[in-house]
Amino acid sequence: MIVALRSELARFLRTETVGGALLLVAAAIALLWANSPWSGSYFAFSDTELPIAPLHLDLTVAEWVQDGLLAVFFFVAGLELKRELVVGELADRKRAALPVIAAVGGVVLPAVIAAVIGFGVDGMERGWAIPVATDIAFALAVLALTGSRIPTTARVFLLSLAVVDDLIAIVLIAVLFTTSIAIGWLLAAAACFLAWALAQQRRLRSPLIYVPLALVAWYALHEAGIHPTLAGVVCGLLTRVRPDADEDEAPATRLEHLFQPISAGLCVPLFALFASGVPLSTEVFGELFTERLALAIVAGLLIGKTLGLFGTSWIAIRLGIAERPADLGNRDMFALSVLGAIGFTVSLLVAELALANDVAAAELAKAAVLLTSMAASLIGSALLLRRGRAHQARRHAHAAAAHE
């Protein structure tokens, strides 16, 4: 009975709509909590340190969630991306090229817009990087909730460009905000990834091999000064997606079924709970429309991201460099590009790093990221719902024609 209930719960949590709903509910709770009379308890809990003395890890609760639990989400994302690259939609080179090209455009244009508008503002010498990243978890959650009638190729495209986008953002963080990269620890992480790949090649299956490798790789990247969630992506991409003759399913499929409920039901909602608690005072609201720092972030995210993603995709398709995902039109691509303006995780992290010496500016920047991301979610949702109705009407028309 208990096993059956666990299995049913896991199946329920694998439903993307459920995972998206949990994430958005957690974000709403955080926003209300952080702006309530009990806001002190929220920030005290978030900033509580949970150190591991032997490893010299002095991370807060929020940092453990952001750097630790979110690595599980990135692992699942890496598994999905690997499957699509090898046996799915992105196995075609031109289709695989499109999200990469789009991601580059979606990084460059927001950075340029933010740098131009914020030129001369304190902190913008590195703060131009605030609007460059798309939040994978939130963007996919909104797509799951409002784009269920859109072809599944939309999710593959959004997932792919968001992973590439985040990898670029992680590199920017390393370059802009890391005074030095510990080469020894970086080599240790590389050794773990190599060992993971060899274990996969030799068809080893024991978790006693893979769990320690993943944990050491995560710790090594953290100590190297690189965002440790990258370990999840790399391990996912190194996992086999084609089953052998004696296997019912590939390792990537097994692992995805195992970790998807954990990611959707625990890791991502907890991340939202600690990432979305931004204080929004009346003064901050006013500054969002008057301060160049806020305007640079809003324009970079909402305009730069949307036009960067859609524009470079459109140009690449027109030039024949890349191919549009199956069953998607320009209006679908534009709606997905709007979702790309959902910043959150990395944008909030960059805001904290770039404006570390000015608390008021950092809070304003985070408020700009939060409200712009909410606007992108609402606009993107409206566009997706409209496109969903159009796709459904087209499917009904084809079905009626087939019966004649």
mmCIF file of N, CA, C and O in Angstrom, residues 8-45:
data_model
loop_
_atom_site.group_PDB
_atom_site.id
_atom_site.type_symbol
_atom_site.label_atom_id
_atom_site.label_comp_id
_atom_site.label_asym_id
_atom_site.label_seq_id
_atom_site.Cartn_x
_atom_site.Cartn_y
_atom_site.Cartn_z
ATOM 1 N N GLU A 8 2.431 6.565 -6.852
ATOM 2 C CA GLU A 8 1.422 7.493 -7.375
ATOM 3 C C GLU A 8 1.843 8.945 -7.124
ATOM 4 O O GLU A 8 1.653 9.807 -7.986
ATOM 5 N N LEU A 9 2.436 9.220 -5.966
ATOM 6 C CA LEU A 9 2.912 10.564 -5.667
ATOM 7 C C LEU A 9 4.021 10.963 -6.631
ATOM 8 O O LEU A 9 4.042 12.097 -7.138
ATOM 9 N N ALA A 10 4.938 10.031 -6.892
ATOM 10 C CA ALA A 10 6.020 10.316 -7.836
ATOM 11 C C ALA A 10 5.466 10.620 -9.219
ATOM 12 O O ALA A 10 5.920 11.545 -9.902
ATOM 13 N N ARG A 11 4.473 9.820 -9.659
ATOM 14 C CA ARG A 11 3.864 10.056 -10.969
ATOM 15 C C ARG A 11 3.196 11.424 -11.004
ATOM 16 O O ARG A 11 3.293 12.160 -11.985
ATOM 17 N N PHE A 12 2.541 11.788 -9.895
ATOM 18 C CA PHE A 12 1.857 13.070 -9.799
ATOM 19 C C PHE A 12 2.856 14.216 -9.904
ATOM 20 O O PHE A 12 2.618 15.210 -10.601
ATOM 21 N N LEU A 13 3.992 14.089 -9.221
ATOM 22 C CA LEU A 13 4.993 15.143 -9.210
ATOM 23 C C LEU A 13 5.740 15.233 -10.535
ATOM 24 O O LEU A 13 6.352 16.263 -10.831
ATOM 25 N N ARG A 14 5.727 14.143 -11.322
ATOM 26 C CA ARG A 14 6.361 14.209 -12.632
ATOM 27 C C ARG A 14 5.549 15.049 -13.612
ATOM 28 O O ARG A 14 6.054 15.472 -14.642
ATOM 29 N N THR A 15 4.288 15.286 -13.297
ATOM 30 C CA THR A 15 3.456 16.114 -14.160
ATOM 31 C C THR A 15 3.954 17.549 -14.095
ATOM 32 O O THR A 15 3.997 18.150 -13.021
ATOM 33 N N GLU A 16 4.349 18.100 -15.229
ATOM 34 C CA GLU A 16 4.988 19.413 -15.238
ATOM 35 C C GLU A 16 4.070 20.497 -14.691
ATOM 36 O O GLU A 16 4.526 21.453 -14.057
ATOM 37 N N THR A 17 2.772 20.380 -14.945
ATOM 38 C CA THR A 17 1.849 21.386 -14.445
ATOM 39 C C THR A 17 1.871 21.432 -12.923
ATOM 40 O O THR A 17 1.824 22.507 -12.314
ATOM 41 N N VAL A 18 1.958 20.261 -12.283
ATOM 42 C CA VAL A 18 2.011 20.198 -10.820
ATOM 43 C C VAL A 18 3.295 20.851 -10.313
ATOM 44 O O VAL A 18 3.276 21.663 -9.390
ATOM 45 N N GLY A 19 4.424 20.487 -10.926
ATOM 46 C CA GLY A 19 5.693 21.079 -10.527
ATOM 47 C C GLY A 19 5.698 22.582 -10.705
ATOM 48 O O GLY A 19 6.187 23.326 -9.841
ATOM 49 N N GLY A 20 5.140 23.057 -11.832
ATOM 50 C CA GLY A 20 5.067 24.494 -12.066
ATOM 51 C C GLY A 20 4.198 25.197 -11.049
ATOM 52 O O GLY A 20 4.531 26.288 -10.563
ATOM 53 N N ALA A 21 3.076 24.569 -10.692
ATOM 54 C CA ALA A 21 2.174 25.164 -9.703
ATOM 55 C C ALA A 21 2.850 25.253 -8.341
ATOM 56 O O ALA A 21 2.751 26.279 -7.647
ATOM 57 N N LEU A 22 3.569 24.205 -7.933
ATOM 58 C CA LEU A 22 4.272 24.219 -6.645
ATOM 59 C C LEU A 22 5.313 25.335 -6.601
ATOM 60 O O LEU A 22 5.462 26.035 -5.592
ATOM 61 N N LEU A 23 6.019 25.501 -7.712
ATOM 62 C CA LEU A 23 7.053 26.530 -7.780
ATOM 63 C C LEU A 23 6.439 27.922 -7.643
ATOM 64 O O LEU A 23 6.918 28.757 -6.867
ATOM 65 N N LEU A 24 5.370 28.189 -8.378
ATOM 66 C CA LEU A 24 4.755 29.509 -8.348
ATOM 67 C C LEU A 24 4.105 29.792 -6.993
ATOM 68 O O LEU A 24 4.135 30.932 -6.508
ATOM 69 N N VAL A 25 3.527 28.776 -6.361
ATOM 70 C CA VAL A 25 2.958 28.946 -5.021
ATOM 71 C C VAL A 25 4.062 29.294 -4.018
ATOM 72 O O VAL A 25 3.899 30.197 -3.179
ATOM 73 N N ALA A 26 5.191 28.596 -4.117
ATOM 74 C CA ALA A 26 6.316 28.868 -3.217
ATOM 75 C C ALA A 26 6.841 30.291 -3.417
ATOM 76 O O ALA A 26 7.182 30.987 -2.452
ATOM 77 N N ALA A 27 6.902 30.731 -4.671
ATOM 78 C CA ALA A 27 7.363 32.099 -4.961
ATOM 79 C C ALA A 27 6.407 33.126 -4.366
ATOM 80 O O ALA A 27 6.841 34.146 -3.804
ATOM 81 N N ALA A 28 5.110 32.863 -4.483
ATOM 82 C CA ALA A 28 4.118 33.791 -3.926
ATOM 83 C C ALA A 28 4.219 33.855 -2.402
ATOM 84 O O ALA A 28 4.145 34.938 -1.809
ATOM 85 N N ILE A 29 4.421 32.701 -1.778
ATOM 86 C CA ILE A 29 4.570 32.663 -0.306
ATOM 87 C C ILE A 29 5.787 33.474 0.118
ATOM 88 O O ILE A 29 5.733 34.262 1.075
ATOM 89 N N ALA A 30 6.887 33.315 -0.605
ATOM 90 C CA ALA A 30 8.119 34.040 -0.264
ATOM 91 C C ALA A 30 7.918 35.540 -0.386
ATOM 92 O O ALA A 30 8.353 36.323 0.483
ATOM 93 N N LEU A 31 7.274 35.960 -1.460
ATOM 94 C CA LEU A 31 7.055 37.395 -1.689
ATOM 95 C C LEU A 31 6.169 37.990 -0.597
ATOM 96 O O LEU A 31 6.437 39.081 -0.072
ATOM 97 N N LEU A 32 5.112 37.266 -0.224
ATOM 98 C CA LEU A 32 4.223 37.743 0.831
ATOM 99 C C LEU A 32 4.921 37.741 2.187
ATOM 100 O O LEU A 32 4.789 38.686 2.974
ATOM 101 N N TRP A 33 5.653 36.692 2.461
ATOM 102 C CA TRP A 33 6.358 36.557 3.740
ATOM 103 C C TRP A 33 7.396 37.668 3.907
ATOM 104 O O TRP A 33 7.510 38.295 4.974
ATOM 105 N N ALA A 34 8.162 37.929 2.818
ATOM 106 C CA ALA A 34 9.231 38.932 2.891
ATOM 107 C C ALA A 34 8.688 40.351 3.009
ATOM 108 O O ALA A 34 9.442 41.271 3.371
ATOM 109 N N ASN A 35 7.417 40.555 2.694
ATOM 110 C CA ASN A 35 6.830 41.890 2.779
ATOM 111 C C ASN A 35 5.724 41.968 3.832
ATOM 112 O O ASN A 35 4.870 42.856 3.792
ATOM 113 N N SER A 36 5.748 41.031 4.764
ATOM 114 C CA SER A 36 4.761 40.976 5.840
ATOM 115 C C SER A 36 5.379 41.472 7.144
ATOM 116 O O SER A 36 6.595 41.698 7.224
ATOM 117 N N PRO A 37 4.573 41.616 8.199
ATOM 118 C CA PRO A 37 5.130 41.990 9.516
ATOM 119 C C PRO A 37 6.103 40.945 10.061
ATOM 120 O O PRO A 37 6.850 41.225 11.007
ATOM 121 N N TRP A 38 6.072 39.747 9.492
ATOM 122 C CA TRP A 38 6.959 38.664 9.941
ATOM 123 C C TRP A 38 8.169 38.492 9.022
ATOM 124 O O TRP A 38 8.776 37.446 8.971
ATOM 125 N N SER A 39 8.486 39.539 8.268
ATOM 126 C CA SER A 39 9.595 39.455 7.304
ATOM 127 C C SER A 39 10.927 39.144 7.982
ATOM 128 O O SER A 39 11.793 38.494 7.396
ATOM 129 N N GLY A 40 11.079 39.592 9.237
ATOM 130 C CA GLY A 40 12.332 39.328 9.949
ATOM 131 C C GLY A 40 12.614 37.852 10.087
ATOM 132 O O GLY A 40 13.774 37.414 9.962
ATOM 133 N N SER A 41 11.570 37.061 10.326
ATOM 134 C CA SER A 41 11.769 35.616 10.469
ATOM 135 C C SER A 41 12.178 34.982 9.145
ATOM 136 O O SER A 41 12.970 34.031 9.118
ATOM 137 N N TYR A 42 11.652 35.540 8.040
ATOM 138 C CA TYR A 42 12.026 35.001 6.713
ATOM 139 C C TYR A 42 13.518 35.184 6.464
ATOM 140 O O TYR A 42 14.223 34.240 6.087
ATOM 141 N N PHE A 43 13.989 36.406 6.656
ATOM 142 C CA PHE A 43 15.395 36.689 6.372
ATOM 143 C C PHE A 43 16.325 36.045 7.397
ATOM 144 O O PHE A 43 17.449 35.644 7.052
ATOM 145 N N ALA A 44 15.861 35.929 8.643
ATOM 146 C CA ALA A 44 16.679 35.251 9.649
ATOM 147 C C ALA A 44 16.845 33.775 9.300
ATOM 148 O O ALA A 44 17.948 33.211 9.404
ATOM 149 N N PHE A 45 15.755 33.150 8.868
ATOM 150 C CA PHE A 45 15.809 31.743 8.468
ATOM 151 C C PHE A 45 16.672 31.570 7.230
ATOM 152 O O PHE A 45 17.512 30.672 7.157
#
